[in-house]
mmCIF file of C-alpha atoms in Angstrom:
data_model
loop_
_atom_site.group_PDB
_atom_site.id
_atom_site.type_symbol
_atom_site.label_atom_id
_atom_site.label_comp_id
_atom_site.label_asym_id
_atom_site.label_seq_id
_atom_site.Cartn_x
_atom_site.Cartn_y
_atom_site.Cartn_z
ATOM 1 C CA SER A 80 28.684 45.408 14.009
ATOM 2 C CA GLU A 81 28.843 42.254 11.953
ATOM 3 C CA LEU A 82 26.128 40.590 14.044
ATOM 4 C CA LEU A 83 23.695 43.445 13.368
ATOM 5 C CA SER A 84 24.530 43.695 9.675
ATOM 6 C CA GLU A 85 23.944 39.940 9.301
ATOM 7 C CA SER A 86 20.741 39.964 11.351
ATOM 8 C CA MET A 87 19.033 43.086 10.028
ATOM 9 C CA ASN A 88 18.188 44.893 6.820
ATOM 10 C CA LEU A 89 20.093 48.054 7.735
ATOM 11 C CA ASP A 90 19.671 49.591 4.261
ATOM 12 C CA LEU A 91 15.880 49.522 4.624
ATOM 13 C CA PHE A 92 16.171 50.872 8.168
ATOM 14 C CA LYS A 93 18.316 53.788 6.958
ATOM 15 C CA LYS A 94 15.881 54.484 4.095
ATOM 16 C CA ASP A 95 12.929 54.537 6.511
ATOM 17 C CA ILE A 96 14.806 56.892 8.849
ATOM 18 C CA ASP A 97 15.585 59.173 5.907
ATOM 19 C CA ASP A 98 11.879 59.030 5.014
ATOM 20 C CA GLY A 99 10.939 60.184 8.541
ATOM 21 C CA ILE A 100 9.928 57.013 10.380
ATOM 22 C CA TYR A 101 9.515 57.526 14.133
ATOM 23 C CA PHE A 102 8.711 55.481 17.231
ATOM 24 C CA LYS A 103 5.648 56.395 19.248
ATOM 25 C CA SER A 104 5.401 54.931 22.745
ATOM 26 C CA ASN A 105 3.707 55.614 26.065
ATOM 27 C CA ILE A 106 6.788 54.438 27.997
ATOM 28 C CA PRO A 107 8.460 57.480 29.587
ATOM 29 C CA GLN A 108 12.040 58.067 28.452
ATOM 30 C CA GLY A 109 14.910 58.378 30.875
ATOM 31 C CA TYR A 110 13.273 56.588 33.809
ATOM 32 C CA GLY A 111 14.870 53.167 33.497
ATOM 33 C CA VAL A 112 11.583 51.380 32.785
ATOM 34 C CA GLY A 113 12.379 49.970 29.369
ATOM 35 C CA SER A 114 11.864 52.697 26.759
ATOM 36 C CA SER A 115 15.140 51.920 24.981
ATOM 37 C CA GLY A 116 14.388 48.192 25.226
ATOM 38 C CA ALA A 117 11.006 48.709 23.590
ATOM 39 C CA LEU A 118 12.593 50.825 20.853
ATOM 40 C CA CYS A 119 15.254 48.196 20.128
ATOM 41 C CA ALA A 120 12.613 45.449 20.066
ATOM 42 C CA ALA A 121 10.449 47.462 17.656
ATOM 43 C CA ILE A 122 13.380 48.134 15.336
ATOM 44 C CA TYR A 123 14.490 44.512 15.391
ATOM 45 C CA SER A 124 10.992 43.117 14.830
ATOM 46 C CA LYS A 125 10.593 45.328 11.748
ATOM 47 C CA TYR A 126 14.068 45.045 10.205
ATOM 48 C CA ALA A 127 15.346 41.614 11.235
ATOM 49 C CA VAL A 128 16.156 39.450 8.255
ATOM 50 C CA ASP A 129 14.492 36.299 9.564
ATOM 51 C CA PHE A 130 12.775 37.053 12.869
ATOM 52 C CA GLU A 131 9.379 35.492 13.400
ATOM 53 C CA ARG A 132 7.344 36.129 16.554
ATOM 54 C CA LYS A 133 6.211 32.803 18.003
ATOM 55 C CA THR A 134 5.107 31.274 21.299
ATOM 56 C CA GLU A 135 8.135 29.014 21.876
ATOM 57 C CA TYR A 136 11.847 29.624 21.321
ATOM 58 C CA THR A 137 14.817 27.327 21.772
ATOM 59 C CA VAL A 138 17.541 28.268 24.256
ATOM 60 C CA LYS A 139 19.819 28.937 21.281
ATOM 61 C CA GLU A 140 17.258 31.313 19.731
ATOM 62 C CA LEU A 141 16.720 33.145 23.031
ATOM 63 C CA LYS A 142 20.472 33.555 23.575
ATOM 64 C CA HIS A 143 20.941 34.842 20.021
ATOM 65 C CA LEU A 144 18.069 37.330 20.355
ATOM 66 C CA LYS A 145 19.366 38.462 23.749
ATOM 67 C CA ASP A 146 22.859 39.005 22.313
ATOM 68 C CA VAL A 147 21.529 41.036 19.388
ATOM 69 C CA MET A 148 19.282 43.058 21.711
ATOM 70 C CA ALA A 149 22.185 43.713 24.102
ATOM 71 C CA LEU A 150 24.309 44.975 21.243
ATOM 72 C CA MET A 151 21.541 47.274 20.025
ATOM 73 C CA GLU A 152 20.686 48.665 23.455
ATOM 74 C CA SER A 153 24.324 49.225 24.363
ATOM 75 C CA PHE A 154 24.152 52.162 21.948
ATOM 76 C CA TYR A 155 21.977 53.909 24.567
ATOM 77 C CA HIS A 156 23.540 52.677 27.798
ATOM 78 C CA GLY A 157 27.126 51.825 26.964
ATOM 79 C CA SER A 158 26.400 48.334 28.290
ATOM 80 C CA SER A 159 23.253 46.226 28.240
ATOM 81 C CA SER A 160 22.136 42.733 29.157
ATOM 82 C CA GLY A 161 19.561 42.822 26.352
ATOM 83 C CA LEU A 162 16.946 41.432 28.723
ATOM 84 C CA ASP A 163 14.502 44.390 28.619
ATOM 85 C CA CYS A 164 14.667 44.324 24.827
ATOM 86 C CA LEU A 165 14.160 40.563 24.648
ATOM 87 C CA ILE A 166 11.123 40.683 26.932
ATOM 88 C CA SER A 167 9.655 43.514 24.850
ATOM 89 C CA LEU A 168 10.424 41.646 21.631
ATOM 90 C CA ILE A 169 8.750 38.350 22.543
ATOM 91 C CA ASN A 170 6.262 39.816 25.053
ATOM 92 C CA ARG A 171 6.840 37.017 27.564
ATOM 93 C CA PRO A 172 8.591 36.801 30.957
ATOM 94 C CA ILE A 173 12.109 35.388 30.849
ATOM 95 C CA LEU A 174 14.095 33.626 33.552
ATOM 96 C CA ILE A 175 17.873 33.570 33.261
ATOM 97 C CA GLU A 176 19.613 31.261 35.691
ATOM 98 C CA SER A 177 22.950 31.198 33.848
ATOM 99 C CA ARG A 178 24.410 31.889 30.416
ATOM 100 C CA SER A 179 23.272 28.436 29.296
ATOM 101 C CA LYS A 180 19.933 28.348 31.148
ATOM 102 C CA ILE A 181 17.485 30.890 29.782
ATOM 103 C CA GLU A 182 13.796 30.138 29.448
ATOM 104 C CA ILE A 183 10.370 31.624 28.929
ATOM 105 C CA ILE A 184 8.252 31.197 32.041
ATOM 106 C CA ASP A 185 4.542 31.411 32.746
ATOM 107 C CA THR A 186 3.262 34.244 34.862
ATOM 108 C CA PRO A 187 1.384 33.160 37.998
ATOM 109 C CA ASP A 188 -2.040 34.577 38.795
ATOM 110 C CA LEU A 189 -1.092 38.092 39.903
ATOM 111 C CA THR A 190 -4.277 38.725 41.880
ATOM 112 C CA ARG A 191 -2.991 36.516 44.699
ATOM 113 C CA PHE A 192 0.008 38.797 45.282
ATOM 114 C CA GLY A 193 -1.677 42.181 45.644
ATOM 115 C CA LYS A 194 -1.257 45.230 43.454
ATOM 116 C CA PHE A 195 1.986 46.853 42.371
ATOM 117 C CA PHE A 196 2.484 50.189 40.725
ATOM 118 C CA LEU A 197 5.256 52.190 39.156
ATOM 119 C CA TYR A 198 5.299 55.620 40.703
ATOM 120 C CA ASP A 199 6.331 58.530 38.504
ATOM 121 C CA THR A 200 8.766 60.579 40.560
ATOM 122 C CA GLY A 201 9.011 63.184 37.832
ATOM 123 C CA HIS A 202 12.801 62.777 37.893
ATOM 124 C CA GLY A 203 14.223 61.458 34.645
ATOM 125 C CA ARG A 204 17.806 60.270 34.426
ATOM 126 C CA THR A 205 20.410 59.096 31.983
ATOM 127 C CA THR A 206 20.685 55.344 32.319
ATOM 128 C CA ALA A 207 24.161 55.161 30.758
ATOM 129 C CA ALA A 208 25.629 57.228 33.611
ATOM 130 C CA PHE A 209 23.941 55.009 36.218
ATOM 131 C CA VAL A 210 25.200 51.835 34.529
ATOM 132 C CA HIS A 211 28.743 53.231 34.450
ATOM 133 C CA ASP A 212 28.574 54.318 38.119
ATOM 134 C CA PHE A 213 27.140 50.957 39.146
ATOM 135 C CA LEU A 214 29.869 48.974 37.386
ATOM 136 C CA SER A 215 32.601 51.206 38.839
ATOM 137 C CA LYS A 216 31.271 50.963 42.396
ATOM 138 C CA TYR A 217 30.619 47.245 42.120
ATOM 139 C CA ASN A 218 34.175 46.534 40.984
ATOM 140 C CA GLU A 219 35.906 48.937 43.400
ATOM 141 C CA ASP A 220 33.868 49.048 46.626
ATOM 142 C CA SER A 221 33.547 45.760 48.546
ATOM 143 C CA GLU A 222 30.786 47.073 50.851
ATOM 144 C CA TYR A 223 28.761 48.201 47.833
ATOM 145 C CA LYS A 224 29.383 44.833 46.168
ATOM 146 C CA ASN A 225 28.141 43.013 49.306
ATOM 147 C CA ASN A 226 25.004 45.192 49.375
ATOM 148 C CA ILE A 227 24.325 44.429 45.713
ATOM 149 C CA ASN A 228 24.843 40.710 46.304
ATOM 150 C CA THR A 229 22.326 40.869 49.178
ATOM 151 C CA PHE A 230 19.939 42.674 46.829
ATOM 152 C CA ILE A 231 20.449 39.925 44.229
ATOM 153 C CA ASP A 232 19.737 37.209 46.827
ATOM 154 C CA VAL A 233 16.492 38.906 47.893
ATOM 155 C CA THR A 234 15.502 39.428 44.241
ATOM 156 C CA ASN A 235 16.039 35.721 43.578
ATOM 157 C CA GLN A 236 13.877 34.928 46.646
ATOM 158 C CA ILE A 237 11.106 37.146 45.266
ATOM 159 C CA ILE A 238 11.240 35.365 41.909
ATOM 160 C CA GLU A 239 11.103 31.911 43.487
ATOM 161 C CA ASN A 240 8.308 32.887 45.878
ATOM 162 C CA PHE A 241 6.382 34.406 42.982
ATOM 163 C CA ARG A 242 6.811 31.394 40.725
ATOM 164 C CA ASN A 243 5.802 28.981 43.512
ATOM 165 C CA TYR A 244 2.776 30.976 44.739
ATOM 166 C CA LYS A 245 4.307 31.554 48.181
ATOM 167 C CA VAL A 246 2.339 34.731 48.821
ATOM 168 C CA GLU A 247 3.417 35.460 52.420
ATOM 169 C CA GLU A 248 7.074 34.796 51.652
ATOM 170 C CA PHE A 249 6.771 36.925 48.509
ATOM 171 C CA GLN A 250 5.343 39.834 50.516
ATOM 172 C CA LYS A 251 8.167 39.560 53.075
ATOM 173 C CA SER A 252 10.806 39.460 50.323
ATOM 174 C CA PHE A 253 9.133 42.406 48.605
ATOM 175 C CA TYR A 254 9.309 44.345 51.876
ATOM 176 C CA ASP A 255 12.989 43.361 52.239
ATOM 177 C CA ILE A 256 13.861 44.567 48.754
ATOM 178 C CA SER A 257 11.970 47.828 49.288
ATOM 179 C CA ARG A 258 13.875 48.346 52.538
ATOM 180 C CA LEU A 259 17.210 47.685 50.811
ATOM 181 C CA GLN A 260 16.371 50.200 48.091
ATOM 182 C CA TYR A 261 15.320 52.791 50.645
ATOM 183 C CA LEU A 262 18.475 52.377 52.718
ATOM 184 C CA ASP A 263 20.903 52.525 49.783
#
């Protein structure tokens, strides 16, 4: 892609691959928890022509980085928002309200919300197949689309409750989203 060839030193990347460079991570692969995003972020941070890690980014910079990350990660998934990669790249939480409203946000004090864990089910999966199935169902099945839209509404409630320290409302929304996931 032209965007990648303009943004990255692909010749150096190819040389390093030929020389045996590898990516070591403790993120399990094939679980949908960001391993490909972390890989893309690591590659970009090393081979980007003019990337500099900093504490603040303009909306234009965030959108550009997200677009590059989406293009890179789409190699693994067929389609990508680039969001996992972007978060891994800048190591900060991101809020996207629309294509033109993307911002870095502060993380509230997590101790007020309880403890949350990722549970290893031991069942890996191929994310690309899930993305393809999701997009097909979403575009063809109105009941599925309604369920996803409900899921999106509850997810947005969780984010707002989290950002505004509404602990009881957050816990209720978290229960609602868990219930939706269980029932689907």
